[in-house]
Amino acid sequence: MSGMWGNNIKLSIFGESHGNAIGINIDNLPPGFPLDMEEIMREMRRRAPGKNNLSTARKESDVPEILSGYFEGKTTGTPLCAIIRNSDNKSKDYSKIKDVMRPGHGDYPGFVKYKGFNDYRGGGHFSGRITAPLVFAGAICKQILRKSGIEIVAHIKSIGDMEDKSFLDCDLDKLFINSLKYEEFPLIKKNLEEKMKNEILSARKEGDSVGGIIECMVLGIKAGIGSPFFDSVESTLAHLIFSVPAVKGVEFGMGFDISKMKGSKSNDEYYLKEGKVKTKTNNNGGIIGGITNGMPIIFRVAIKPTPSVYKEQNSINISTMEETTLQIEGRHDPCIVQRAVPVIEGVSAVGILDLIKNS
């Protein structure tokens, strides 16, 4: 089933954007692990809607209600189930899209697959709203990984054609990683923030939207994690990342640009530092042969522009099988990149913990 994932850490997600609640079931967490609920709520707030004019006006507190697997402040080791109740629903805003398919959304393929019985309100189960439970699961996995010295952090690499600096070009020993984890609009080059926000607001004013790229890094992971081929680090992470709505591309290390390099330049040469094996470059993003080499895992994720735009677009009426036009109403993000940062971090944490438990 598409709502289930995992070899060791097993996830099952459920719910619709305008249903009573959305939620997740997480199996095979270690027993007796104390959860920092304040830290979990901080992660939830990073993704939550309705915080400012850069996001949708829909307001949801996104407070997870844990139903099982958690007792007296610690995990029990049995399946941990949590729900997040939906409160700010305006389903009438979606009445016209019951039959008219929104370009760029899952409406038409969803209609075909589920024979017209899918919940279309707010995108139903296709909605980015379902990423809230993934952030919850990721927040738990982040805490477990942190005990082993592993940190996961991401930043906005680009909005439209405006580019931030890459982790690959930074001296990581001098980069203040912790500051990125607590920023609402995380950037390495802070002077880009106002320009990028203005780009988003400009798109909103035009009734349009913009996309961008998120760059994520896994620090502190040891060499030897992963497997060749089907359970490689890249394939495991990519599976989860491509499960996040609006993701259209993933590249590790230098990604597609590595194809422009000669082998002598793209190879990450080894050296010893204080008795530890390091590489002089990290063009392969910390992964060779599907297995970690001890360097930071670095990858980038392409996020498409929000498909819900206020400009009139061509479409079809699926009930009459006639061509028509559609002007979307309701509350929508002009850009989802900034809210997707904790989602990418979260699913990456789930994937890394799953890989570690398999090693």
XYZ file of C-alpha atoms in Angstrom:
359
model
C 0.000 0.000 0.000
C 1.217 3.528 -0.756
C 0.516 4.667 2.815
C 3.089 2.289 4.305
C 6.889 2.402 4.269
C 9.911 0.869 5.983
C 12.102 -2.154 6.594
C 12.975 -1.554 10.244
C 11.253 1.683 11.172
C 7.797 1.150 9.694
C 5.426 4.029 8.960
C 1.748 4.044 8.113
C 0.126 7.412 7.329
C -3.576 8.181 7.063
C -6.080 11.004 6.723
C -7.244 13.722 4.344
C -6.670 17.461 4.279
C -10.251 18.296 5.304
C -11.073 15.136 7.248
C -11.379 15.004 11.025
C -7.703 14.221 11.524
C -4.494 13.100 9.896
C -2.053 10.756 11.548
C 0.718 8.210 11.585
C 1.590 4.865 13.110
C 5.322 4.288 13.788
C 6.507 0.753 14.474
C 9.822 -0.543 15.864
C 10.966 2.515 17.805
C 13.332 1.604 20.661
C 11.604 1.135 24.033
C 12.348 3.467 26.929
C 13.393 6.459 24.827
C 12.400 9.775 26.460
C 10.728 12.149 24.018
C 11.348 15.875 24.251
C 7.831 17.062 23.398
C 8.866 20.715 23.406
C 11.432 19.956 20.713
C 8.832 17.992 18.738
C 6.444 20.950 18.865
C 9.212 23.275 17.682
C 9.609 21.065 14.616
C 5.846 21.003 14.066
C 5.651 24.799 14.185
C 8.331 25.085 11.497
C 6.000 23.331 9.030
C 2.649 24.627 10.318
C 0.574 26.921 8.056
C -0.767 30.395 8.765
C 2.341 31.942 10.344
C 2.909 34.839 7.938
C 2.061 36.233 4.496
C 4.521 33.832 2.859
C 2.197 30.891 3.478
C -1.457 29.924 3.299
C -3.873 31.719 5.644
C -5.127 28.357 6.925
C -4.294 28.154 10.619
C -3.623 24.793 12.221
C -1.907 24.260 15.570
C -0.583 20.853 14.417
C -0.442 19.497 17.962
C 0.090 15.712 17.821
C -2.147 13.665 20.089
C -0.313 10.437 20.963
C -2.747 7.545 21.304
C -0.394 4.633 21.977
C 3.235 3.570 22.315
C 4.118 6.337 24.789
C 3.821 6.026 28.569
C 5.157 8.146 31.404
C 7.281 10.248 29.070
C 8.972 7.368 27.238
C 8.377 5.149 24.244
C 7.086 1.686 25.090
C 8.513 -0.051 22.033
C 5.033 -0.939 20.770
C 3.567 0.923 17.766
C 3.398 4.642 18.471
C 0.243 6.146 16.988
C -0.500 9.873 16.846
C -3.204 11.987 15.255
C -3.291 15.679 14.373
C -6.804 17.080 14.303
C -7.881 19.396 11.484
C -9.675 22.506 12.683
C -9.525 25.288 10.084
C -11.399 23.638 7.198
C -13.183 25.633 4.503
C -14.368 22.792 2.316
C -16.833 24.959 0.382
C -13.817 26.607 -1.288
C -13.302 23.320 -3.140
C -16.864 22.653 -4.316
C -16.138 23.665 -7.921
C -13.172 21.257 -8.273
C -15.295 18.172 -7.705
C -15.580 17.866 -11.481
C -13.062 20.391 -12.839
C -9.519 19.017 -12.614
C -6.850 21.392 -11.270
C -3.703 21.539 -13.429
C -0.602 20.380 -11.549
C -2.591 18.575 -8.825
C -3.378 14.893 -8.301
C -7.081 15.458 -9.064
C -7.277 13.725 -12.443
C -4.989 10.715 -11.814
C -6.613 10.368 -8.367
C -10.093 10.413 -9.927
C -9.080 7.660 -12.335
C -7.294 5.499 -9.755
C -10.014 5.739 -7.099
C -12.922 5.712 -9.587
C -14.203 9.111 -8.467
C -14.541 8.178 -4.777
C -11.476 10.157 -3.626
C -11.911 13.044 -1.170
C -11.095 16.073 -3.335
C -11.392 18.732 -0.588
C -8.050 20.453 -0.171
C -6.456 17.702 -2.219
C -7.627 14.987 0.185
C -4.927 12.389 0.798
C -2.770 13.960 -1.921
C -2.399 17.158 0.124
C 0.842 18.491 1.571
C -1.140 18.610 4.834
C -0.266 14.912 5.222
C 3.387 15.886 5.667
C 2.633 17.081 9.228
C 2.649 13.481 10.581
C 5.915 12.886 8.697
C 7.498 15.854 10.501
C 6.278 14.354 13.794
C 7.898 10.988 12.979
C 11.042 12.736 11.801
C 11.274 14.789 14.989
C 11.297 11.565 17.022
C 13.916 9.979 14.766
C 16.066 13.122 14.965
C 16.159 12.827 18.758
C 17.168 9.167 18.562
C 19.888 9.944 15.995
C 21.190 12.861 18.070
C 22.051 10.397 20.856
C 24.484 8.827 18.377
C 25.966 12.176 17.391
C 24.062 12.485 14.101
C 22.497 15.814 13.146
C 20.333 16.609 10.136
C 20.030 20.182 8.911
C 18.750 21.828 5.744
C 18.573 25.270 4.211
C 16.871 27.012 1.314
C 19.301 26.593 -1.572
C 17.237 28.642 -3.995
C 13.959 30.444 -4.588
C 13.262 30.872 -8.279
C 16.625 31.750 -9.824
C 18.147 33.238 -6.634
C 20.837 30.925 -5.230
C 22.196 30.500 -1.708
C 25.657 29.052 -1.076
C 26.007 25.248 -1.009
C 27.142 23.150 1.944
C 29.721 21.716 -0.479
C 31.371 25.145 -0.703
C 31.418 25.791 3.050
C 34.008 25.140 5.724
C 31.665 23.043 7.858
C 33.869 23.502 10.931
C 33.177 27.243 10.759
C 29.542 27.095 9.645
C 27.174 27.725 12.551
C 24.939 24.730 11.865
C 22.749 25.181 14.939
C 21.577 28.580 13.760
C 20.023 27.038 10.631
C 17.990 24.582 12.699
C 16.098 27.338 14.483
C 15.497 29.758 11.628
C 12.110 30.125 9.945
C 13.823 30.995 6.651
C 17.197 29.193 6.872
C 19.929 30.549 4.632
C 23.725 30.441 4.665
C 23.903 33.880 3.011
C 21.564 35.816 5.280
C 21.539 38.867 3.007
C 19.400 36.918 0.505
C 16.427 36.586 2.846
C 14.640 39.836 1.993
C 15.193 39.367 -1.760
C 13.855 35.805 -1.681
C 10.839 36.772 0.407
C 10.082 39.617 -1.993
C 10.213 37.126 -4.880
C 7.589 35.011 -3.116
C 5.386 38.002 -2.304
C 5.681 39.249 -5.869
C 4.422 35.895 -7.158
C 1.510 36.059 -4.690
C 0.608 39.556 -5.896
C 0.561 38.286 -9.493
C -1.710 35.372 -8.492
C 1.116 32.984 -9.224
C 3.671 30.871 -7.327
C 7.385 30.006 -7.262
C 9.452 26.936 -6.455
C 12.991 26.347 -5.298
C 15.601 23.934 -3.999
C 16.297 22.643 -0.493
C 19.779 21.394 0.390
C 20.029 18.905 3.251
C 23.019 17.515 5.138
C 23.494 14.563 7.499
C 26.412 15.198 9.866
C 28.170 12.712 12.134
C 27.173 9.541 10.307
C 29.842 6.837 10.301
C 31.226 4.957 7.307
C 29.722 1.588 6.402
C 26.000 2.375 6.585
C 23.833 1.208 3.681
C 24.035 -1.469 1.005
C 24.759 -1.736 -2.694
C 21.856 -1.554 -5.142
C 18.282 -1.757 -3.781
C 18.908 -0.712 -0.164
C 21.544 1.900 -0.933
C 21.586 5.121 1.052
C 20.588 7.062 -2.077
C 17.677 4.778 -2.983
C 16.364 4.715 0.595
C 16.474 8.487 0.997
C 15.194 9.139 -2.515
C 12.205 6.836 -1.927
C 11.156 8.884 1.090
C 11.983 12.262 -0.432
C 10.012 11.554 -3.610
C 7.087 10.606 -1.357
C 6.834 14.254 -0.288
C 4.311 16.150 -2.455
C 5.827 18.687 -4.916
C 9.294 17.055 -4.996
C 10.409 16.670 -8.616
C 14.132 15.972 -8.313
C 16.875 14.750 -5.972
C 20.639 14.899 -6.521
C 23.465 13.803 -4.223
C 26.801 15.586 -3.912
C 27.572 17.366 -7.173
C 24.563 15.639 -8.699
C 24.102 16.171 -12.426
C 27.114 18.496 -12.528
C 29.410 15.562 -11.748
C 28.765 14.388 -15.318
C 30.684 17.441 -16.575
C 33.813 16.562 -14.573
C 36.727 14.278 -15.431
C 37.072 11.201 -13.255
C 40.299 12.499 -11.733
C 38.383 15.542 -10.472
C 35.116 13.895 -9.477
C 36.847 11.216 -7.381
C 37.003 12.129 -3.706
C 40.624 11.471 -2.741
C 41.310 10.008 0.697
C 43.636 11.338 3.380
C 44.170 10.824 7.113
C 43.333 13.405 9.750
C 44.086 12.556 13.382
C 43.906 8.871 12.526
C 40.550 9.141 10.760
C 39.847 8.580 7.066
C 38.593 11.714 5.294
C 38.169 12.843 1.694
C 39.570 16.075 0.274
C 36.349 16.774 -1.606
C 32.775 15.535 -1.209
C 31.619 15.409 -4.820
C 29.763 12.134 -4.202
C 27.841 13.509 -1.236
C 29.245 11.140 1.378
C 28.041 7.988 -0.387
C 30.057 5.551 -2.514
C 28.719 2.210 -3.735
C 25.452 2.942 -1.938
C 27.303 3.023 1.412
C 28.383 5.960 3.584
C 32.083 6.830 3.536
C 32.056 8.882 6.747
C 31.788 12.289 5.108
C 28.607 14.358 5.492
C 25.730 13.173 3.325
C 24.719 16.151 1.189
C 21.824 16.253 -1.277
C 19.477 18.744 -2.911
C 15.741 18.514 -3.482
C 13.812 20.355 -6.198
C 10.398 21.656 -5.107
C 8.009 22.675 -7.865
C 5.958 25.890 -7.719
C 2.694 25.496 -5.793
C 0.181 24.255 -8.390
C -2.701 26.223 -6.829
C -2.470 29.629 -8.520
C -5.148 32.284 -8.875
C -4.587 32.833 -12.585
C -7.177 31.368 -14.920
C -6.052 28.084 -16.467
C -7.376 25.614 -19.019
C -8.824 22.344 -17.764
C -11.579 19.783 -18.333
C -14.861 18.910 -16.611
C -14.583 15.195 -15.891
C -18.331 14.652 -15.517
C -19.355 16.309 -18.814
C -16.069 15.572 -20.608
C -15.929 19.144 -21.864
C -13.050 21.598 -21.961
C -13.375 24.523 -19.570
C -11.384 27.095 -17.631
C -10.672 27.217 -13.916
C -9.740 29.990 -11.524
C -8.793 28.440 -8.209
C -10.150 29.946 -4.999
C -9.305 29.240 -1.364
C -6.106 29.647 0.669
C -2.798 28.609 -0.834
C 0.955 29.070 -0.373
C 2.673 31.180 -3.035
C 5.759 29.069 -2.249
C 6.064 25.913 -0.156
C 9.860 25.667 -0.095
C 10.325 27.245 3.346
C 7.648 25.023 4.916
C 9.077 21.940 3.182
C 12.506 22.308 4.863
C 11.481 20.475 8.105
C 9.639 17.869 6.010
C 12.787 16.996 4.053
C 14.794 16.911 7.278
C 12.135 14.716 8.878
C 11.865 12.053 6.187
C 15.671 11.997 5.949
C 15.882 11.274 9.678
C 13.424 8.390 9.277
C 15.473 6.980 6.394
C 18.823 7.285 8.156
C 17.509 5.630 11.332
C 16.032 2.804 9.247
C 19.387 2.305 7.513
C 21.331 2.323 10.784
C 19.039 -0.288 12.337
C 19.682 -2.438 9.251
C 23.497 -2.194 9.516
